[in-house]
mmCIF file of C-alpha atoms in Angstrom:
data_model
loop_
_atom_site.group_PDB
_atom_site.id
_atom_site.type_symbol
_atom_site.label_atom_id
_atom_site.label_comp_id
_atom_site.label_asym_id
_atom_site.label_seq_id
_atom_site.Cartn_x
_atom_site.Cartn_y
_atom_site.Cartn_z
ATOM 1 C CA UNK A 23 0.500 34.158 34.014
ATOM 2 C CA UNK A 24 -2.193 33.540 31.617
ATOM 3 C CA UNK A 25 -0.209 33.913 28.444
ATOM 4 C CA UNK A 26 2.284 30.920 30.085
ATOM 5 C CA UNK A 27 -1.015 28.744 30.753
ATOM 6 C CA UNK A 28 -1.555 29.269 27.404
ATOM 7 C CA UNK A 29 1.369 28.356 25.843
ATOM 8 C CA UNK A 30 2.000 25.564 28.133
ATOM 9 C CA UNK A 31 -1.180 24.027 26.627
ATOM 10 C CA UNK A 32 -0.499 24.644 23.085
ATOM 11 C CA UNK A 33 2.521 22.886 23.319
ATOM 12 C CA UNK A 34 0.662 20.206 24.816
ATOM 13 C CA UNK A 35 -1.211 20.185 21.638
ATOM 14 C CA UNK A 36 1.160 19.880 19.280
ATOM 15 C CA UNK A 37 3.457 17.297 21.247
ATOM 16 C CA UNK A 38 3.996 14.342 19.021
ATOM 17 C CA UNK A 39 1.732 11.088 20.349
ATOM 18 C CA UNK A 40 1.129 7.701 19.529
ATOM 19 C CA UNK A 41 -2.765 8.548 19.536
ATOM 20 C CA UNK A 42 -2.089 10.237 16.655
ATOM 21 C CA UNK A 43 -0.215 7.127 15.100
ATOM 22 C CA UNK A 44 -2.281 6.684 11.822
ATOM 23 C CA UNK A 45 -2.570 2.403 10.636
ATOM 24 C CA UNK A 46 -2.066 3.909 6.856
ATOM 25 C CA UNK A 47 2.143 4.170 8.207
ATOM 26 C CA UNK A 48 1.710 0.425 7.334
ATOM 27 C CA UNK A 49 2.157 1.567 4.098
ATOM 28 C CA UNK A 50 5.262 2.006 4.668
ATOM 29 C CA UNK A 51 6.236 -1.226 5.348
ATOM 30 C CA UNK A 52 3.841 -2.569 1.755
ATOM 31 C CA UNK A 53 6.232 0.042 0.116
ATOM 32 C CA UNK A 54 9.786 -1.323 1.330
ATOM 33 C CA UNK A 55 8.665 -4.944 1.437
ATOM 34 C CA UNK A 56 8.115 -4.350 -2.290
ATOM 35 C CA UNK A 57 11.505 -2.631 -2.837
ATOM 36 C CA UNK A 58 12.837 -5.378 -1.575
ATOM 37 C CA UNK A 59 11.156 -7.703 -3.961
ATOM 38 C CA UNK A 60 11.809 -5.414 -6.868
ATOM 39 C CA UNK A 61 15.591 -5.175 -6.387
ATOM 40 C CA UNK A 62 15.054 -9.357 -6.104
ATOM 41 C CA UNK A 63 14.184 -8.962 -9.547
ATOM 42 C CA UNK A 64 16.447 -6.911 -10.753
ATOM 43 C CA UNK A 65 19.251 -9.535 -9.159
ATOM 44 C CA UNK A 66 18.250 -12.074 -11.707
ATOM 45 C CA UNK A 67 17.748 -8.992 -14.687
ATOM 46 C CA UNK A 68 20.440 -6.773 -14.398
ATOM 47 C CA UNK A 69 22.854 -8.934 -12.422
ATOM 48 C CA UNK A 70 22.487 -6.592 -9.033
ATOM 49 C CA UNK A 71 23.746 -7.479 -5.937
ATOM 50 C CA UNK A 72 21.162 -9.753 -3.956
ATOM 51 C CA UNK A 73 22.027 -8.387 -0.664
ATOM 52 C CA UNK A 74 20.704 -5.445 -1.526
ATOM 53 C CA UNK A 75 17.303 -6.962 -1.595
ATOM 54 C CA UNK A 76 18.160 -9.038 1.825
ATOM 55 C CA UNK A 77 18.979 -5.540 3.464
ATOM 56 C CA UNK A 78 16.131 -3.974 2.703
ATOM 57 C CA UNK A 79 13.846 -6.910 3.369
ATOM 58 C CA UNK A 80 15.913 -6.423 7.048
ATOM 59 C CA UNK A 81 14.488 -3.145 7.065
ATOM 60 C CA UNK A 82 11.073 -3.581 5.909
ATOM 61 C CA UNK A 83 10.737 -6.416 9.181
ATOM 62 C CA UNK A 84 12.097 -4.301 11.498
ATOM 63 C CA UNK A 85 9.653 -1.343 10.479
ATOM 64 C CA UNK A 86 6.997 -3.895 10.744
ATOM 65 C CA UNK A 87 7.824 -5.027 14.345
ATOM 66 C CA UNK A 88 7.889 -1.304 15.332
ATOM 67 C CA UNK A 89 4.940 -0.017 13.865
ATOM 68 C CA UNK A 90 3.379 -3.288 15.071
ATOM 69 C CA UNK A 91 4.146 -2.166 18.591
ATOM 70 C CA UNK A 92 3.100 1.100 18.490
ATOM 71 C CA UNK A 93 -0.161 -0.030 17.518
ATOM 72 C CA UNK A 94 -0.457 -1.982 19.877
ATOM 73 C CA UNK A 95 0.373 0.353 22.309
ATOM 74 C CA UNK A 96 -2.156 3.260 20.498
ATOM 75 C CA UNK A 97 -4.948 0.245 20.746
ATOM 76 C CA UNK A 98 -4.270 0.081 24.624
ATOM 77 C CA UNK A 99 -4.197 3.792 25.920
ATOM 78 C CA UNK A 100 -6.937 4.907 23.095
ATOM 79 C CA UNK A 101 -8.944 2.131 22.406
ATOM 80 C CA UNK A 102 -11.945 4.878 21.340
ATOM 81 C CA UNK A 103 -9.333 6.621 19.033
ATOM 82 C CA UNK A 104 -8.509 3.350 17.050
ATOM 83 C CA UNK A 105 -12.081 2.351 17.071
ATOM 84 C CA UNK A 106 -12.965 5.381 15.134
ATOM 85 C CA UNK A 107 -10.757 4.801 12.921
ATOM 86 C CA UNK A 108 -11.303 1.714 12.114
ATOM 87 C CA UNK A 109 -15.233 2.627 11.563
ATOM 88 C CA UNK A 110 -14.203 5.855 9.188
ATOM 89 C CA UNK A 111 -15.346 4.908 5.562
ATOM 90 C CA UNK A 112 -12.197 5.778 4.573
ATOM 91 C CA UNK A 113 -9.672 5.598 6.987
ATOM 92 C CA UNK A 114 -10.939 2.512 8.048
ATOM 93 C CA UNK A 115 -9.855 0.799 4.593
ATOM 94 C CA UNK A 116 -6.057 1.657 5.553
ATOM 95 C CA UNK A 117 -6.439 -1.360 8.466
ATOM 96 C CA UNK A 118 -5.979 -3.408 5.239
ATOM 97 C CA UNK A 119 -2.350 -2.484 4.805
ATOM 98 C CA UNK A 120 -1.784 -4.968 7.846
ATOM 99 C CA UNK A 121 -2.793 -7.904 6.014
ATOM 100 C CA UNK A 122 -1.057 -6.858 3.217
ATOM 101 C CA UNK A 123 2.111 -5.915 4.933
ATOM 102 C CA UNK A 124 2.546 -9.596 6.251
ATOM 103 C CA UNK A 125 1.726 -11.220 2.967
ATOM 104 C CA UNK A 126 4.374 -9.180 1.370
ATOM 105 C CA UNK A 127 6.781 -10.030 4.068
ATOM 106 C CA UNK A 128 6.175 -13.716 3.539
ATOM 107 C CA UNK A 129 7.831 -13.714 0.367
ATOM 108 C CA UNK A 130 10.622 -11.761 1.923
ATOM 109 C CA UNK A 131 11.021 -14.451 4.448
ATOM 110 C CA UNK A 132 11.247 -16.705 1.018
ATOM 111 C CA UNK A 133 14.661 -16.441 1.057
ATOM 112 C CA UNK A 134 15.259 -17.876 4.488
ATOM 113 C CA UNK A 135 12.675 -20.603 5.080
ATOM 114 C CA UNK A 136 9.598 -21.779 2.965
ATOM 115 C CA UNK A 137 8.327 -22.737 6.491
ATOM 116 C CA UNK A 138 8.044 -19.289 7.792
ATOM 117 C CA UNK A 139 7.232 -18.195 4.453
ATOM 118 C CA UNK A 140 4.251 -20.525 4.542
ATOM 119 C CA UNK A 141 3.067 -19.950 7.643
ATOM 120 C CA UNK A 142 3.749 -16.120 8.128
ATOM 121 C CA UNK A 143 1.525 -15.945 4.283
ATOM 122 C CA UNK A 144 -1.189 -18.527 5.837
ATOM 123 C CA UNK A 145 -1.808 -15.174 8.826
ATOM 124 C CA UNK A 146 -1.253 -12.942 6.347
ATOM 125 C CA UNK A 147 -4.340 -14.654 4.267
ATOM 126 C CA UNK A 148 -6.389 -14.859 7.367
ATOM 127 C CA UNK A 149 -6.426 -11.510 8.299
ATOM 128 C CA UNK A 150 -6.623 -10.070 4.420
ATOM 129 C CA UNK A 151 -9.853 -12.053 4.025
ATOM 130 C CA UNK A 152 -11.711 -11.250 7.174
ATOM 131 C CA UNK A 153 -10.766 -7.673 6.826
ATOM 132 C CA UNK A 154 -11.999 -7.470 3.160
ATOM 133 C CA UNK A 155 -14.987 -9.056 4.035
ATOM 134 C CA UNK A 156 -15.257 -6.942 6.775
ATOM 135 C CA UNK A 157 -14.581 -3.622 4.762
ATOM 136 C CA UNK A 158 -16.643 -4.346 1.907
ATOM 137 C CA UNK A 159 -19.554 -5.725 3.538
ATOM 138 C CA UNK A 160 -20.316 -2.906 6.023
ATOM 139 C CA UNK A 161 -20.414 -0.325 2.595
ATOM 140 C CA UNK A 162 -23.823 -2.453 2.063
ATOM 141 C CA UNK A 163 -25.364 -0.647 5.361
ATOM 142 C CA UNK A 164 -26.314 2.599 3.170
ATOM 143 C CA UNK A 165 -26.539 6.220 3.655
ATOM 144 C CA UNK A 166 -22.746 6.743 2.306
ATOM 145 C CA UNK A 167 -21.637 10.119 0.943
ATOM 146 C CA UNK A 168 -20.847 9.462 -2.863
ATOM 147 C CA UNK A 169 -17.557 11.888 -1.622
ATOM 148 C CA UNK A 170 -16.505 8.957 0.702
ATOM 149 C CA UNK A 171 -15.584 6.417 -2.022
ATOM 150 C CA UNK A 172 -12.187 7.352 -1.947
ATOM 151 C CA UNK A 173 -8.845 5.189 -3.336
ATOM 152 C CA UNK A 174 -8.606 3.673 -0.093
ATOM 153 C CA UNK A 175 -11.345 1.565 -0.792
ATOM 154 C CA UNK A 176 -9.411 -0.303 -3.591
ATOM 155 C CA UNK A 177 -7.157 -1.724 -0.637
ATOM 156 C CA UNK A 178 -10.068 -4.519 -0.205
ATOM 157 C CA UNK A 179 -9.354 -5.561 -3.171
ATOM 158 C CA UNK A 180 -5.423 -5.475 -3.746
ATOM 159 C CA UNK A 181 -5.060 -7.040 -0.268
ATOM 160 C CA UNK A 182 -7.353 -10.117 -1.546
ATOM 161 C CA UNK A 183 -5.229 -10.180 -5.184
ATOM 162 C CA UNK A 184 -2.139 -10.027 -3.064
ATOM 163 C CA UNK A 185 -2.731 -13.206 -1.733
ATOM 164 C CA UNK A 186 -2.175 -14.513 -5.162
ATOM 165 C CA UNK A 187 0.761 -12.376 -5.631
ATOM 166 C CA UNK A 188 2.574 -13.201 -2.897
ATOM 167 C CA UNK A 189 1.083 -17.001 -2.966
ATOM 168 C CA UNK A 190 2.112 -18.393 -6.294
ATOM 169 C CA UNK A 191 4.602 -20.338 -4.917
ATOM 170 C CA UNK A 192 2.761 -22.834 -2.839
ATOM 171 C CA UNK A 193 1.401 -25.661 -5.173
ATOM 172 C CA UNK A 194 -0.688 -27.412 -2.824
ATOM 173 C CA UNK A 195 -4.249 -28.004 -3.649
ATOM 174 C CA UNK A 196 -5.991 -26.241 -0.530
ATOM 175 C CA UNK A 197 -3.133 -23.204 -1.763
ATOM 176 C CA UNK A 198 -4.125 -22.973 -5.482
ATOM 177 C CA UNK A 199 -7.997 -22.820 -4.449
ATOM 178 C CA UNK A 200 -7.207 -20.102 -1.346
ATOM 179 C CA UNK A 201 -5.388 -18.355 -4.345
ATOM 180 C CA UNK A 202 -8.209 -18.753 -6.820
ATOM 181 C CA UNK A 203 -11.251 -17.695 -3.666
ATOM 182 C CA UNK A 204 -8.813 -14.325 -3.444
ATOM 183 C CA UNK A 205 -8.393 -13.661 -7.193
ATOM 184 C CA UNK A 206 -12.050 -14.100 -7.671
ATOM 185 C CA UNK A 207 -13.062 -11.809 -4.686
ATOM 186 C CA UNK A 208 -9.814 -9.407 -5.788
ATOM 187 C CA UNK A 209 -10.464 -8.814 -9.162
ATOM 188 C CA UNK A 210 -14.326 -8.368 -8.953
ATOM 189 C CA UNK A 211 -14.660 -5.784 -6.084
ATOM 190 C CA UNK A 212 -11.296 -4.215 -7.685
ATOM 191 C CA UNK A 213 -13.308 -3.683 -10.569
ATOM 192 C CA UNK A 214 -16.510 -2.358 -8.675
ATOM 193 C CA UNK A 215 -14.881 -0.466 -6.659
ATOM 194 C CA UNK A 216 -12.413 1.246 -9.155
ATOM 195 C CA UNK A 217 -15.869 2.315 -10.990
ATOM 196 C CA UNK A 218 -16.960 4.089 -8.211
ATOM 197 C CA UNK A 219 -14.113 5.684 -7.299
ATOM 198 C CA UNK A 220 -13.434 7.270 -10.965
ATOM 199 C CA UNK A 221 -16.828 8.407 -10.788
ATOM 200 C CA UNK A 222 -16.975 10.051 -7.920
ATOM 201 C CA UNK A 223 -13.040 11.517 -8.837
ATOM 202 C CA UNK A 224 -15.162 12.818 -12.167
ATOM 203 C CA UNK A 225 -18.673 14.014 -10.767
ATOM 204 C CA UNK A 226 -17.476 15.264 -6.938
ATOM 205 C CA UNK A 227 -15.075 17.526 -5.315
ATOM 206 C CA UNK A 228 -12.067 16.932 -5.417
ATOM 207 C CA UNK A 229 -10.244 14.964 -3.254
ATOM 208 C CA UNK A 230 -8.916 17.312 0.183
ATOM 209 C CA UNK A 231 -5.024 18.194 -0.065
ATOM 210 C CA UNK A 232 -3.749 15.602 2.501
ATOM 211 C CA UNK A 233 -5.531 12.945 0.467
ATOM 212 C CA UNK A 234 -4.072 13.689 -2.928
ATOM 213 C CA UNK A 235 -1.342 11.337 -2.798
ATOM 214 C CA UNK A 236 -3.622 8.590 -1.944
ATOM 215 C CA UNK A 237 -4.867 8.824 -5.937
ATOM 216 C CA UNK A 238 -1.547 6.285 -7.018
ATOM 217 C CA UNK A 239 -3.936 3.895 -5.641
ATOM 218 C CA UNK A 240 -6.245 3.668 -8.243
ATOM 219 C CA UNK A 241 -3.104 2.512 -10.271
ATOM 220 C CA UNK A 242 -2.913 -0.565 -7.674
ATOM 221 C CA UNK A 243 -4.929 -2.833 -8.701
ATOM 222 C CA UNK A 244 -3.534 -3.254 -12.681
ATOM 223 C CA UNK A 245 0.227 -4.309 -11.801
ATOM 224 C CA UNK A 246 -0.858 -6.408 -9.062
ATOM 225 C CA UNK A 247 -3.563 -8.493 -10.870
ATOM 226 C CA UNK A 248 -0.715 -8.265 -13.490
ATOM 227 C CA UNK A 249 1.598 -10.551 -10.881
ATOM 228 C CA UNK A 250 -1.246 -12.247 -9.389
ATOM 229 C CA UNK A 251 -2.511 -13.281 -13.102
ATOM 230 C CA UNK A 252 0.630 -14.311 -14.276
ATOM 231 C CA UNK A 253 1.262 -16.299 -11.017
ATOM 232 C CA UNK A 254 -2.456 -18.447 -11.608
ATOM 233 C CA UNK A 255 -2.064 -19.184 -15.508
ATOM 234 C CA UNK A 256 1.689 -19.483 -15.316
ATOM 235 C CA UNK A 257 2.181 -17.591 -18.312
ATOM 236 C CA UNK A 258 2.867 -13.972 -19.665
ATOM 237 C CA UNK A 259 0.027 -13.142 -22.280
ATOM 238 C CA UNK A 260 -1.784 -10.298 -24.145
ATOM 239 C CA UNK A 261 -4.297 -9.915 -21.023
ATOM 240 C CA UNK A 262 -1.569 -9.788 -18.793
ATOM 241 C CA UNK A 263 0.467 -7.457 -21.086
ATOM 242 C CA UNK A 264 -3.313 -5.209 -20.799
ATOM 243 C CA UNK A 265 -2.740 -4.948 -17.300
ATOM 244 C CA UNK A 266 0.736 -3.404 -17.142
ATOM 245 C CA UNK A 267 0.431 -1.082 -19.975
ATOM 246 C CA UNK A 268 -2.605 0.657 -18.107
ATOM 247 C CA UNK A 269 -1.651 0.232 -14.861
ATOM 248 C CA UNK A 270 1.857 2.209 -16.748
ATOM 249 C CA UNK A 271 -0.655 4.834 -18.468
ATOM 250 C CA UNK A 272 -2.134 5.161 -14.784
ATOM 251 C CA UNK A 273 1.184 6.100 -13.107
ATOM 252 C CA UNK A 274 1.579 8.577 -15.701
ATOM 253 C CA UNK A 275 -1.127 10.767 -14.976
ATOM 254 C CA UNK A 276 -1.999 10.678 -11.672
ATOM 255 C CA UNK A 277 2.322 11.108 -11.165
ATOM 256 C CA UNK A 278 1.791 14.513 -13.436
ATOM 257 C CA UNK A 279 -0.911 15.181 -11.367
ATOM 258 C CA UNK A 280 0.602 14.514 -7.864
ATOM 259 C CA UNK A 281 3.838 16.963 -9.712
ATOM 260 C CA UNK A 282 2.414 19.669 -10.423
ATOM 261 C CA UNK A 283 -0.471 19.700 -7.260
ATOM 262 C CA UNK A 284 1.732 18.109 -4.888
ATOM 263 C CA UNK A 285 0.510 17.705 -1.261
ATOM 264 C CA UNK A 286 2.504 19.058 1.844
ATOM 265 C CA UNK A 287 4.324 15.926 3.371
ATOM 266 C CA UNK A 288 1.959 13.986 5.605
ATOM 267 C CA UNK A 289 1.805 9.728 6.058
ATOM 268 C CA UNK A 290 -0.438 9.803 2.949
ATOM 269 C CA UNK A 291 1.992 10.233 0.911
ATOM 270 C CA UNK A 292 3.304 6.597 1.516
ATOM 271 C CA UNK A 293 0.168 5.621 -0.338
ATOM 272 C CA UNK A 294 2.231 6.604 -3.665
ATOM 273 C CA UNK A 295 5.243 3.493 -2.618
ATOM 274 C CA UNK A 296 3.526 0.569 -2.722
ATOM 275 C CA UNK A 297 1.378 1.035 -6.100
ATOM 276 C CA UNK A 298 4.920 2.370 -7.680
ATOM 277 C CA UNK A 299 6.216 -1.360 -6.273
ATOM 278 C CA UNK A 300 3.794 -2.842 -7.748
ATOM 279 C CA UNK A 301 4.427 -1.463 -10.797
ATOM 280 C CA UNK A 302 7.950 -1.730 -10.759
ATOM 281 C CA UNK A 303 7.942 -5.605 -9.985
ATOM 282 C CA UNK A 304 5.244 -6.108 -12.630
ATOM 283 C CA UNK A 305 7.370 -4.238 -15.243
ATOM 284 C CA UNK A 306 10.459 -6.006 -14.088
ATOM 285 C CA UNK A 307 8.756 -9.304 -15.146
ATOM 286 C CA UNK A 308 7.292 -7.883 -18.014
ATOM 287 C CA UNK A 309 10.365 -7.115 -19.505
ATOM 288 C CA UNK A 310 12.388 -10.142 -18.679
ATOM 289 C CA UNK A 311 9.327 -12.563 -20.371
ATOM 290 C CA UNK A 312 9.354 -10.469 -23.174
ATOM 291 C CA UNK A 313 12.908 -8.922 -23.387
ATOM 292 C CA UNK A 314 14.371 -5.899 -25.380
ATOM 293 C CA UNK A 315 16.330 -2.864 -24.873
ATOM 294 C CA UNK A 316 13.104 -0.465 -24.595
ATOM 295 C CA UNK A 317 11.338 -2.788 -22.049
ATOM 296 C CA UNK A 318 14.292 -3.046 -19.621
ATOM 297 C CA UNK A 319 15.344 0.498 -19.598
ATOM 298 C CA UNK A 320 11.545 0.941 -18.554
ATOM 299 C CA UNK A 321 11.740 -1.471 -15.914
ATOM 300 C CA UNK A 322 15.090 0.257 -14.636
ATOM 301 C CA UNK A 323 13.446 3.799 -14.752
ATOM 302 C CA UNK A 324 10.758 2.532 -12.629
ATOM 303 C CA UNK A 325 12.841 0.585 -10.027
ATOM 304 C CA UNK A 326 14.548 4.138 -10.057
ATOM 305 C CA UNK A 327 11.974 5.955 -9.487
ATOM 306 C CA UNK A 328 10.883 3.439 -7.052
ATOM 307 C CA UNK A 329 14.151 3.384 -5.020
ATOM 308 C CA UNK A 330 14.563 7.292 -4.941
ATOM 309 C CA UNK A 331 10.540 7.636 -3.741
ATOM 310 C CA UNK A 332 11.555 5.091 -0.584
ATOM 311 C CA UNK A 333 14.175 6.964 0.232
ATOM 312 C CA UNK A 334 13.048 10.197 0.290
ATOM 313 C CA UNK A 335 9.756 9.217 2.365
ATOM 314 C CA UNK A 336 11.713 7.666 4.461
ATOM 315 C CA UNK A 337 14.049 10.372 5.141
ATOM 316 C CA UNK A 338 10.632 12.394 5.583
ATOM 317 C CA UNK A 339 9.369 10.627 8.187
ATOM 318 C CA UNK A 340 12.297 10.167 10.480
ATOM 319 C CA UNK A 341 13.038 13.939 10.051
ATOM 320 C CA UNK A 342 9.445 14.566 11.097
ATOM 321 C CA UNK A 343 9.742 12.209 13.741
ATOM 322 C CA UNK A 344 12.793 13.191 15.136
ATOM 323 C CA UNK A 345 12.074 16.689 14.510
ATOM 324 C CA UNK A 346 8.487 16.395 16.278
ATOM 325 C CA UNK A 347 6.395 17.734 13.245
ATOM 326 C CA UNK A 348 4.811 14.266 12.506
ATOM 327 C CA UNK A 349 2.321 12.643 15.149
ATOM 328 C CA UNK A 350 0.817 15.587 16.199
ATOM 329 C CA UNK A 351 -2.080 15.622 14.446
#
């Protein structure tokens, strides 16, 4: 009788639950949102269907809505278990991939109505800002482990530059100075942050398995102030041409890295999407201002590699959903 108590309660342990619903799945929807912006791109470069993009701009809103939901509904039967997340020096930076996700889904709405596009970036700015402010301000209260300043921390500032990303389309004055606030507040604690973070990658242990993947962050913030530059000075120089080329040299080592250490599959690993999006869009402009054969076969490589990483974390996840491995811790 005792050993069916027992396993009664483990498999009440293990039973897949929203509590366990991590707010870094958002990623998910930063990572499709940006396929879907990518194979925009590639419409206008390599001639490619443009209801490919529309399909998986579909997709990446209807992800949204769910995961939006199931927040929701995590935030109103465990209000302590979201609150502790959201106060976890590091897990508390994913909350940031909200913002984000909306600003990125403004531009997908682009191609449907500049009203909704407007207004659905104008909640998306809102919420980037107050959570940046929010994030980066409570690291002044102290007494932080140098091992906390993980990648995550960098999402402060890519969700402040991706304001300007997905922005540059609205010419209005009270736009172009919300656009220049977000670059300035972007760009600085991108580069503050990315110092401590490379230190403490250097001079600490390393990072703990499940958070491995989470390293393609630190390649982030170089394609997106790539976009978000080119987008303020309207023009493709040798700065912006700085950008890619590291944020390239980035992807290339921490991808060896993430190879030959890979992580078992968790929701971390959709921290790897988005910064390969952002790469891939930045490369796919890159090549088209600049043009030749070498540059565009890069661009296609990436939006490859790009394309095949969505799908397979996508097929992850709704195996380990359906399957009942994921949610259960």
């Amino acid at each position: 009788m005792e050993s069916v108590h027992s396993n009664h309660a483990m498999s009440a342990r293990v039973r897949p639950s929203i509590r366990y619903l991590p707010v870094s799945l958002f990623g998910a929807v930063m990572s499709i949102a940006g396929l879907a912006l990518a194979w925009r791109l590639a419409s206008k470069s390599f001639g490619a269907n443009a209801a490919v993009s529309s399909a998986i701009g579909v997709i990446a809103l209807a992800v949204f809505v769910i995961l939006s939901f199931s927040y929701l509904g995590k935030l109103r039967h465990y209000p302590d278990v979201v609150k502790q997340e959201f106060s976890h020096p590091v897990a508390g930076s994913f909350f940031g991939t909200v913002g984000i996700s909306i600003l990125l889904l403004s531009s997908v709405l682009a191609s449907y109505s500049s009203a909704a596009q407007l207004i659905v970036w104008a909640i998306g700015v809102v919420l980037t800002l107050a959570l940046s402010t929010i994030m980066i301000s409570r690291l002044f209260n102290g007494n932080l482990a140098p091992a906390n300043a993980a990648p995550a921390w960098l999402i402060g500032g890519v969700g402040s530059l991706d304001i300007v990303v997905t922005g540059g389309a609205f010419t209005s004055d009270w736009a172009t100075q919300v656009n220049l606030l977000a670059a300035a507040i972007g760009s600085v604690s991108a580069i503050v942050f990315f110092i401590l973070i490379f230190s403490r990658l250097i001079h600490q242990e390393p990072l703990a398995v499940a958070m491995r993947p989470s390293q393609m962050i630190l390649m982030a913030p170089f394609p997106v102030a790539f976009i978000a530059y080119v987008n303020l000075v309207h023009k493709l120089d040798m700065f912006a041409a700085l950008l890619f080329y590291f944020g390239l040299f980035l992807f290339l080592v921490i991808s060896y890295r993430l190879v030959v250490k890979p992580a078992p599959f968790s929701p971390s690993w959709w921290a790897i999407g988005f910064p390969l999006a952002a790469l891939t869009n930045a490369g796919l402009m890159y090549a088209d201002a600049i043009g030749g054969t070498v540059l565009a076969l890069i661009a296609g490589l990436l939006l490859f590699l790009l394309t095949a990483a969505i799908v397979v974390l996508a097929w992850r996840t709704v195996h380990g959903l359906m399957t009942g491995r994921l949610l259960t811790v």
